[in-house]
Amino acid sequence: MAAAEQGRGFPVPGRCAYFVERKKRFCKMTPAPGRRFCGEHGQQEEENNRKRIPCPLDPKHTVYEDQLQKHLKKCNSREKPKPVYFVQDINAGLKDVAEIPEKQVPISSLSKEELENLIIKLKKASNGLELCLKERILSHQALQEALNDPKNGESAFKHLKQQASILGNMEKLHLLGPGRCFVEFGAGRGKLSHWVDVALQNVENVQFLLVERATTRFKVDGKHKRRDSVFERLQVDIQHLCLKKVPVLEKKKLPLVGIGKHLCGAATDPQVVPGACSSTGFPWGHSLLRAPTCSSMGSSMGCRWISAPPWTSTDCRGTTHLTTVFTTGCRGISALVHLLPLLLH
């Protein structure tokens, strides 16, 4: 990027004179009276030798060096007070087990004896489990118009089919109904909750909680005009979320339904915990978690749950490393049991 140069035209009167090379246009911000550049690009203009530096909280924007301390007190990226439902590591698992090393150890580094012991433990753990997963791809009429819209590209169509199948399965399980609260984990833009709301239509007394730790652009929350459904965002990491302390849930005490469309890696474990542990998570009524996840399941946080005797941290690292590969095919533990003997030869 460079300042305005001959041959690029002229900036709009009253707008910044900085030419954004990446966008092939001038900056559209408004400069202060008597200035050619906006505050973000003020370093292009000599001003009593004042220097602009990247903000230490977020280097995506700059600030005058002599006003840094004042800026840090009001910067939007500063650490904000924790909400009442923030409880440090409440969904992070047990605290009295050995810490798991951050660096994953390749399965090839395990000895033959360690792999043999892991096979025995996996076979014992899988006894009595229903290892044959049934695929049930459904759809829902709420998304039929969008699914038939030719304007949707291949990527959009893929997500719409996934959302339609989730809603279809929820309807089959009688989870779509009045007088309940839907908690979407890893909500992102909130599209899954949006379609649940569309599916409910005239259903009364419905609450949506959208859990997302990151600040999200282009949210679809504003599309919801119905009086009977209320949308609220909880900007918090699932690892630290205590649903019992969410004010609206304390007040209304609605039955909860946990949903999620795509949670990667470590997010899977803390999402399951609030749904499984009533002491920390779903405090009222019946709940069910409908959450297809991605294939990257190698979660170090999950090791806290399986590193208790007879499972060791080495067993955990070996298991999570392999499940990262095999969850894509939905073969789970049975695949591990059949694969590990091959690794011993």
GROMACS .gro file of C-alpha atoms in nm:
model
  345
    1MET     CA    1   0.000   0.000   0.000
    2ALA     CA    2   0.117   0.350  -0.071
    3ALA     CA    3  -0.001   0.708  -0.057
    4ALA     CA    4  -0.207   0.859  -0.339
    5GLU     CA    5  -0.006   0.878  -0.656
    6GLN     CA    6  -0.052   1.028  -1.000
    7GLY     CA    7  -0.249   0.801  -1.233
    8ARG     CA    8  -0.473   0.659  -0.958
    9GLY     CA    9  -0.727   0.936  -0.973
   10PHE     CA   10  -0.825   1.141  -0.675
   11PRO     CA   11  -0.986   1.054  -0.342
   12VAL     CA   12  -1.346   1.145  -0.279
   13PRO     CA   13  -1.363   1.499  -0.134
   14GLY     CA   14  -1.369   1.483   0.245
   15ARG     CA   15  -1.226   1.129   0.248
   16CYS     CA   16  -0.881   0.992   0.332
   17ALA     CA   17  -0.613   1.035   0.063
   18TYR     CA   18  -0.449   0.699   0.138
   19PHE     CA   19  -0.457   0.454  -0.154
   20VAL     CA   20  -0.528   0.096  -0.044
   21GLU     CA   21  -0.324  -0.110  -0.289
   22ARG     CA   22  -0.494  -0.438  -0.202
   23LYS     CA   23  -0.841  -0.298  -0.278
   24LYS     CA   24  -0.729  -0.072  -0.563
   25ARG     CA   25  -0.911   0.227  -0.422
   26PHE     CA   26  -0.869   0.513  -0.177
   27CYS     CA   27  -0.955   0.472   0.190
   28LYS     CA   28  -1.313   0.574   0.263
   29MET     CA   29  -1.255   0.692   0.620
   30THR     CA   30  -1.310   1.057   0.711
   31PRO     CA   31  -1.002   1.254   0.819
   32ALA     CA   32  -1.004   1.520   1.088
   33PRO     CA   33  -1.066   1.881   0.974
   34GLY     CA   34  -0.759   2.016   0.800
   35ARG     CA   35  -0.603   1.672   0.749
   36ARG     CA   36  -0.551   1.469   0.432
   37PHE     CA   37  -0.540   1.128   0.600
   38CYS     CA   38  -0.765   0.952   0.851
   39GLY     CA   39  -0.641   0.852   1.196
   40GLU     CA   40  -0.549   0.504   1.077
   41HIS     CA   41  -0.324   0.635   0.802
   42GLY     CA   42  -0.206   0.949   0.980
   43GLN     CA   43   0.154   0.826   0.971
   44GLN     CA   44   0.157   0.928   0.606
   45GLU     CA   45   0.128   1.291   0.710
   46GLU     CA   46   0.390   1.487   0.902
   47GLU     CA   47   0.240   1.614   1.225
   48ASN     CA   48   0.501   1.762   1.457
   49ASN     CA   49   0.699   1.436   1.429
   50ARG     CA   50   0.423   1.240   1.604
   51LYS     CA   51   0.465   0.867   1.547
   52ARG     CA   52   0.193   0.604   1.506
   53ILE     CA   53   0.261   0.252   1.626
   54PRO     CA   54   0.066  -0.077   1.614
   55CYS     CA   55  -0.163  -0.126   1.913
   56PRO     CA   56  -0.006  -0.389   2.143
   57LEU     CA   57  -0.352  -0.539   2.207
   58ASP     CA   58  -0.437  -0.571   1.839
   59PRO     CA   59  -0.174  -0.489   1.576
   60LYS     CA   60  -0.445  -0.459   1.310
   61HIS     CA   61  -0.485  -0.093   1.405
   62THR     CA   62  -0.244   0.184   1.502
   63VAL     CA   63  -0.231   0.460   1.763
   64TYR     CA   64  -0.021   0.768   1.835
   65GLU     CA   65   0.271   0.663   2.051
   66ASP     CA   66   0.222   0.958   2.287
   67GLN     CA   67  -0.144   0.855   2.340
   68LEU     CA   68  -0.083   0.484   2.389
   69GLN     CA   69  -0.172   0.466   2.759
   70LYS     CA   70  -0.494   0.657   2.704
   71HIS     CA   71  -0.583   0.432   2.412
   72LEU     CA   72  -0.521   0.108   2.605
   73LYS     CA   73  -0.791   0.207   2.856
   74LYS     CA   74  -1.061   0.226   2.588
   75CYS     CA   75  -0.935  -0.007   2.313
   76ASN     CA   76  -1.204  -0.251   2.199
   77SER     CA   77  -0.947  -0.532   2.217
   78ARG     CA   78  -0.873  -0.481   2.586
   79GLU     CA   79  -0.959  -0.755   2.833
   80LYS     CA   80  -1.315  -0.704   2.944
   81PRO     CA   81  -1.476  -0.797   3.278
   82LYS     CA   82  -1.573  -1.164   3.291
   83PRO     CA   83  -1.948  -1.237   3.268
   84VAL     CA   84  -2.123  -1.410   3.556
   85TYR     CA   85  -2.140  -1.738   3.363
   86PHE     CA   86  -1.760  -1.747   3.322
   87VAL     CA   87  -1.607  -2.012   3.551
   88GLN     CA   88  -1.241  -2.082   3.478
   89ASP     CA   89  -1.190  -2.432   3.327
   90ILE     CA   90  -1.524  -2.561   3.452
   91ASN     CA   91  -1.553  -2.789   3.148
   92ALA     CA   92  -1.183  -2.869   3.115
   93GLY     CA   93  -1.191  -3.204   3.290
   94LEU     CA   94  -1.020  -3.336   3.599
   95LYS     CA   95  -0.748  -3.128   3.761
   96ASP     CA   96  -0.570  -3.397   3.961
   97VAL     CA   97  -0.420  -3.585   3.666
   98ALA     CA   98  -0.081  -3.533   3.509
   99GLU     CA   99  -0.054  -3.246   3.266
  100ILE     CA  100  -0.045  -3.356   2.903
  101PRO     CA  101   0.252  -3.232   2.697
  102GLU     CA  102   0.151  -2.977   2.436
  103LYS     CA  103   0.349  -3.149   2.159
  104GLN     CA  104   0.183  -3.461   2.019
  105VAL     CA  105   0.398  -3.772   2.012
  106PRO     CA  106   0.386  -3.973   1.685
  107ILE     CA  107   0.238  -4.321   1.718
  108SER     CA  108   0.557  -4.457   1.560
  109SER     CA  109   0.754  -4.350   1.867
  110LEU     CA  110   0.562  -4.590   2.095
  111SER     CA  111   0.724  -4.922   2.176
  112LYS     CA  112   0.576  -5.259   2.079
  113GLU     CA  113   0.484  -5.325   2.442
  114GLU     CA  114   0.303  -4.989   2.473
  115LEU     CA  115   0.101  -5.056   2.156
  116GLU     CA  116   0.009  -5.406   2.273
  117ASN     CA  117  -0.112  -5.270   2.607
  118LEU     CA  118  -0.314  -5.004   2.426
  119ILE     CA  119  -0.482  -5.269   2.208
  120ILE     CA  120  -0.584  -5.467   2.518
  121LYS     CA  121  -0.729  -5.156   2.687
  122LEU     CA  122  -0.917  -5.048   2.375
  123LYS     CA  123  -1.070  -5.393   2.328
  124LYS     CA  124  -1.179  -5.401   2.692
  125ALA     CA  125  -1.322  -5.048   2.672
  126SER     CA  126  -1.514  -5.130   2.353
  127ASN     CA  127  -1.682  -5.445   2.489
  128GLY     CA  128  -2.059  -5.396   2.493
  129LEU     CA  129  -2.049  -5.073   2.293
  130GLU     CA  130  -2.267  -5.021   1.987
  131LEU     CA  131  -1.988  -4.977   1.734
  132CYS     CA  132  -2.204  -4.987   1.422
  133LEU     CA  133  -2.317  -4.630   1.366
  134LYS     CA  134  -2.630  -4.585   1.157
  135GLU     CA  135  -2.625  -4.307   0.903
  136ARG     CA  136  -2.951  -4.114   0.899
  137ILE     CA  137  -2.954  -3.828   0.652
  138LEU     CA  138  -3.285  -3.644   0.665
  139SER     CA  139  -3.414  -3.307   0.550
  140HIS     CA  140  -3.659  -3.043   0.666
  141GLN     CA  141  -3.916  -2.838   0.480
  142ALA     CA  142  -3.788  -2.516   0.638
  143LEU     CA  143  -3.484  -2.530   0.408
  144GLN     CA  144  -3.647  -2.655   0.089
  145GLU     CA  145  -3.666  -2.313  -0.073
  146ALA     CA  146  -3.300  -2.242   0.000
  147LEU     CA  147  -3.196  -2.591  -0.116
  148ASN     CA  148  -3.374  -2.534  -0.448
  149ASP     CA  149  -3.230  -2.187  -0.501
  150PRO     CA  150  -2.988  -2.204  -0.799
  151LYS     CA  151  -2.806  -1.895  -0.669
  152ASN     CA  152  -2.649  -2.103  -0.390
  153GLY     CA  153  -2.307  -2.234  -0.486
  154GLU     CA  154  -2.159  -2.573  -0.406
  155SER     CA  155  -2.025  -2.468  -0.066
  156ALA     CA  156  -2.352  -2.305   0.042
  157PHE     CA  157  -2.549  -2.608  -0.079
  158LYS     CA  158  -2.329  -2.842   0.127
  159HIS     CA  159  -2.394  -2.645   0.448
  160LEU     CA  160  -2.767  -2.620   0.374
  161LYS     CA  161  -2.791  -2.999   0.336
  162GLN     CA  162  -2.612  -3.048   0.667
  163GLN     CA  163  -2.839  -2.800   0.844
  164ALA     CA  164  -3.147  -2.958   0.688
  165SER     CA  165  -3.037  -3.303   0.809
  166ILE     CA  166  -2.978  -3.177   1.163
  167LEU     CA  167  -3.325  -3.020   1.170
  168GLY     CA  168  -3.478  -3.336   1.023
  169ASN     CA  169  -3.323  -3.549   1.295
  170MET     CA  170  -3.428  -3.302   1.563
  171GLU     CA  171  -3.786  -3.317   1.437
  172LYS     CA  172  -3.777  -3.698   1.434
  173LEU     CA  173  -3.666  -3.690   1.798
  174HIS     CA  174  -3.942  -3.438   1.886
  175LEU     CA  175  -3.692  -3.170   1.990
  176LEU     CA  176  -3.852  -2.889   1.791
  177GLY     CA  177  -4.125  -2.748   2.009
  178PRO     CA  178  -4.243  -2.461   2.232
  179GLY     CA  179  -4.123  -2.368   2.578
  180ARG     CA  180  -3.755  -2.453   2.547
  181CYS     CA  181  -3.414  -2.298   2.504
  182PHE     CA  182  -3.182  -2.395   2.220
  183VAL     CA  183  -2.810  -2.358   2.298
  184GLU     CA  184  -2.592  -2.349   1.987
  185PHE     CA  185  -2.227  -2.422   2.063
  186GLY     CA  186  -1.967  -2.275   1.829
  187ALA     CA  187  -2.243  -2.065   1.675
  188GLY     CA  188  -2.032  -1.851   1.440
  189ARG     CA  189  -2.279  -1.645   1.238
  190GLY     CA  190  -2.571  -1.831   1.396
  191LYS     CA  191  -2.706  -1.997   1.081
  192LEU     CA  192  -2.812  -2.321   1.253
  193SER     CA  193  -3.016  -2.132   1.514
  194HIS     CA  194  -3.161  -1.924   1.232
  195TRP     CA  195  -3.298  -2.231   1.056
  196VAL     CA  196  -3.429  -2.377   1.382
  197ASP     CA  197  -3.617  -2.051   1.432
  198VAL     CA  198  -3.755  -2.070   1.078
  199ALA     CA  199  -3.865  -2.429   1.138
  200LEU     CA  200  -4.048  -2.333   1.457
  201GLN     CA  201  -4.243  -2.050   1.287
  202ASN     CA  202  -4.539  -1.973   1.513
  203VAL     CA  203  -4.415  -2.169   1.815
  204GLU     CA  204  -4.423  -1.961   2.135
  205ASN     CA  205  -4.184  -1.909   2.424
  206VAL     CA  206  -3.857  -2.001   2.253
  207GLN     CA  207  -3.512  -1.879   2.360
  208PHE     CA  208  -3.183  -1.908   2.171
  209LEU     CA  209  -2.837  -1.886   2.327
  210LEU     CA  210  -2.554  -1.860   2.074
  211VAL     CA  211  -2.220  -1.954   2.230
  212GLU     CA  212  -1.915  -1.825   2.041
  213ARG     CA  213  -1.581  -1.716   2.183
  214ALA     CA  214  -1.477  -1.502   1.885
  215THR     CA  215  -1.620  -1.174   1.762
  216THR     CA  216  -1.818  -1.266   1.451
  217ARG     CA  217  -1.900  -1.053   1.148
  218PHE     CA  218  -2.211  -1.082   0.931
  219LYS     CA  219  -2.422  -1.239   1.204
  220VAL     CA  220  -2.773  -1.340   1.100
  221ASP     CA  221  -2.923  -1.263   1.441
  222GLY     CA  222  -3.074  -0.941   1.305
  223LYS     CA  223  -3.300  -1.134   1.068
  224HIS     CA  224  -3.514  -1.261   1.351
  225LYS     CA  225  -3.816  -1.037   1.386
  226ARG     CA  226  -4.053  -1.272   1.565
  227ARG     CA  227  -4.170  -1.158   1.906
  228ASP     CA  228  -4.188  -1.506   2.054
  229SER     CA  229  -3.823  -1.603   1.999
  230VAL     CA  230  -3.537  -1.430   2.176
  231PHE     CA  231  -3.173  -1.446   2.064
  232GLU     CA  232  -2.883  -1.382   2.297
  233ARG     CA  233  -2.510  -1.424   2.234
  234LEU     CA  234  -2.265  -1.553   2.495
  235GLN     CA  235  -1.913  -1.453   2.394
  236VAL     CA  236  -1.716  -1.705   2.597
  237ASP     CA  237  -1.503  -2.013   2.540
  238ILE     CA  238  -1.708  -2.330   2.597
  239GLN     CA  239  -1.428  -2.444   2.828
  240HIS     CA  240  -1.531  -2.175   3.079
  241LEU     CA  241  -1.910  -2.170   3.028
  242CYS     CA  242  -2.136  -2.249   3.324
  243LEU     CA  243  -2.491  -2.261   3.190
  244LYS     CA  244  -2.640  -2.267   3.540
  245LYS     CA  245  -2.523  -1.907   3.587
  246VAL     CA  246  -2.662  -1.762   3.263
  247PRO     CA  247  -2.916  -1.501   3.388
  248VAL     CA  248  -3.191  -1.581   3.138
  249LEU     CA  249  -3.175  -1.951   3.225
  250GLU     CA  250  -3.182  -1.880   3.597
  251LYS     CA  251  -3.493  -1.670   3.542
  252LYS     CA  252  -3.693  -1.878   3.292
  253LYS     CA  253  -3.570  -2.230   3.377
  254LEU     CA  254  -3.664  -2.360   3.032
  255PRO     CA  255  -3.575  -2.715   2.922
  256LEU     CA  256  -3.258  -2.700   2.715
  257VAL     CA  257  -3.161  -2.850   2.380
  258GLY     CA  258  -2.794  -2.829   2.291
  259ILE     CA  259  -2.706  -2.812   1.922
  260GLY     CA  260  -2.395  -2.756   1.714
  261LYS     CA  261  -2.292  -2.802   1.355
  262HIS     CA  262  -1.914  -2.792   1.333
  263LEU     CA  263  -1.680  -2.796   1.631
  264CYS     CA  264  -1.314  -2.865   1.568
  265GLY     CA  265  -1.062  -3.044   1.787
  266ALA     CA  266  -1.057  -2.940   2.150
  267ALA     CA  267  -1.396  -2.767   2.129
  268THR     CA  268  -1.568  -3.106   2.108
  269ASP     CA  269  -1.477  -3.211   2.463
  270PRO     CA  270  -1.593  -2.904   2.657
  271GLN     CA  271  -1.911  -2.897   2.451
  272VAL     CA  272  -2.004  -3.249   2.562
  273VAL     CA  273  -1.930  -3.173   2.928
  274PRO     CA  274  -2.207  -2.914   2.986
  275GLY     CA  275  -2.460  -3.152   2.832
  276ALA     CA  276  -2.343  -3.450   3.033
  277CYS     CA  277  -2.281  -3.296   3.374
  278SER     CA  278  -2.588  -3.139   3.532
  279SER     CA  279  -2.376  -2.993   3.810
  280THR     CA  280  -2.195  -2.764   3.566
  281GLY     CA  281  -2.408  -2.755   3.257
  282PHE     CA  282  -2.771  -2.823   3.166
  283PRO     CA  283  -2.952  -2.753   3.492
  284TRP     CA  284  -3.318  -2.794   3.404
  285GLY     CA  285  -3.536  -3.036   3.213
  286HIS     CA  286  -3.429  -3.279   2.945
  287SER     CA  287  -3.153  -3.202   2.703
  288LEU     CA  288  -2.995  -3.365   2.404
  289LEU     CA  289  -2.686  -3.277   2.210
  290ARG     CA  290  -2.702  -3.289   1.832
  291ALA     CA  291  -2.350  -3.204   1.723
  292PRO     CA  292  -2.176  -3.342   1.414
  293THR     CA  293  -1.808  -3.258   1.447
  294CYS     CA  294  -1.516  -3.235   1.210
  295SER     CA  295  -1.243  -3.494   1.173
  296SER     CA  296  -0.976  -3.316   1.376
  297MET     CA  297  -1.046  -3.472   1.713
  298GLY     CA  298  -0.693  -3.486   1.856
  299SER     CA  299  -0.782  -3.299   2.171
  300SER     CA  300  -0.532  -3.263   2.453
  301MET     CA  301  -0.816  -3.157   2.683
  302GLY     CA  302  -0.987  -3.489   2.625
  303CYS     CA  303  -0.683  -3.660   2.774
  304ARG     CA  304  -0.787  -3.531   3.114
  305TRP     CA  305  -1.091  -3.756   3.093
  306ILE     CA  306  -0.915  -4.080   2.993
  307SER     CA  307  -0.579  -4.043   3.166
  308ALA     CA  308  -0.708  -4.197   3.488
  309PRO     CA  309  -0.591  -4.552   3.571
  310PRO     CA  310  -0.556  -4.785   3.391
  311TRP     CA  311  -0.520  -4.528   3.112
  312THR     CA  312  -0.190  -4.341   3.094
  313SER     CA  313  -0.102  -4.017   2.919
  314THR     CA  314   0.084  -4.227   2.660
  315ASP     CA  315  -0.236  -4.424   2.591
  316CYS     CA  316  -0.421  -4.097   2.552
  317ARG     CA  317  -0.175  -3.954   2.303
  318GLY     CA  318  -0.181  -4.273   2.097
  319THR     CA  319  -0.560  -4.293   2.094
  320THR     CA  320  -0.624  -3.929   2.008
  321HIS     CA  321  -0.361  -3.940   1.735
  322LEU     CA  322  -0.537  -4.230   1.567
  323THR     CA  323  -0.890  -4.098   1.613
  324THR     CA  324  -0.785  -3.783   1.430
  325VAL     CA  325  -0.742  -4.004   1.123
  326PHE     CA  326  -1.033  -4.242   1.168
  327THR     CA  327  -1.320  -4.018   1.279
  328THR     CA  328  -1.350  -3.902   0.919
  329GLY     CA  329  -1.471  -4.250   0.832
  330CYS     CA  330  -1.683  -4.277   1.149
  331ARG     CA  331  -1.516  -4.605   1.241
  332GLY     CA  332  -1.412  -4.507   1.590
  333ILE     CA  333  -1.265  -4.754   1.837
  334SER     CA  334  -1.334  -5.059   1.619
  335ALA     CA  335  -1.103  -4.913   1.354
  336LEU     CA  336  -0.831  -4.855   1.612
  337VAL     CA  337  -0.849  -5.211   1.737
  338HIS     CA  338  -0.809  -5.348   1.385
  339LEU     CA  339  -0.535  -5.105   1.287
  340LEU     CA  340  -0.302  -5.127   1.585
  341PRO     CA  341  -0.196  -5.491   1.531
  342LEU     CA  342  -0.074  -5.389   1.186
  343LEU     CA  343   0.150  -5.127   1.341
  344LEU     CA  344   0.324  -5.388   1.551
  345HIS     CA  345   0.473  -5.566   1.249
   0.00000   0.00000   0.00000
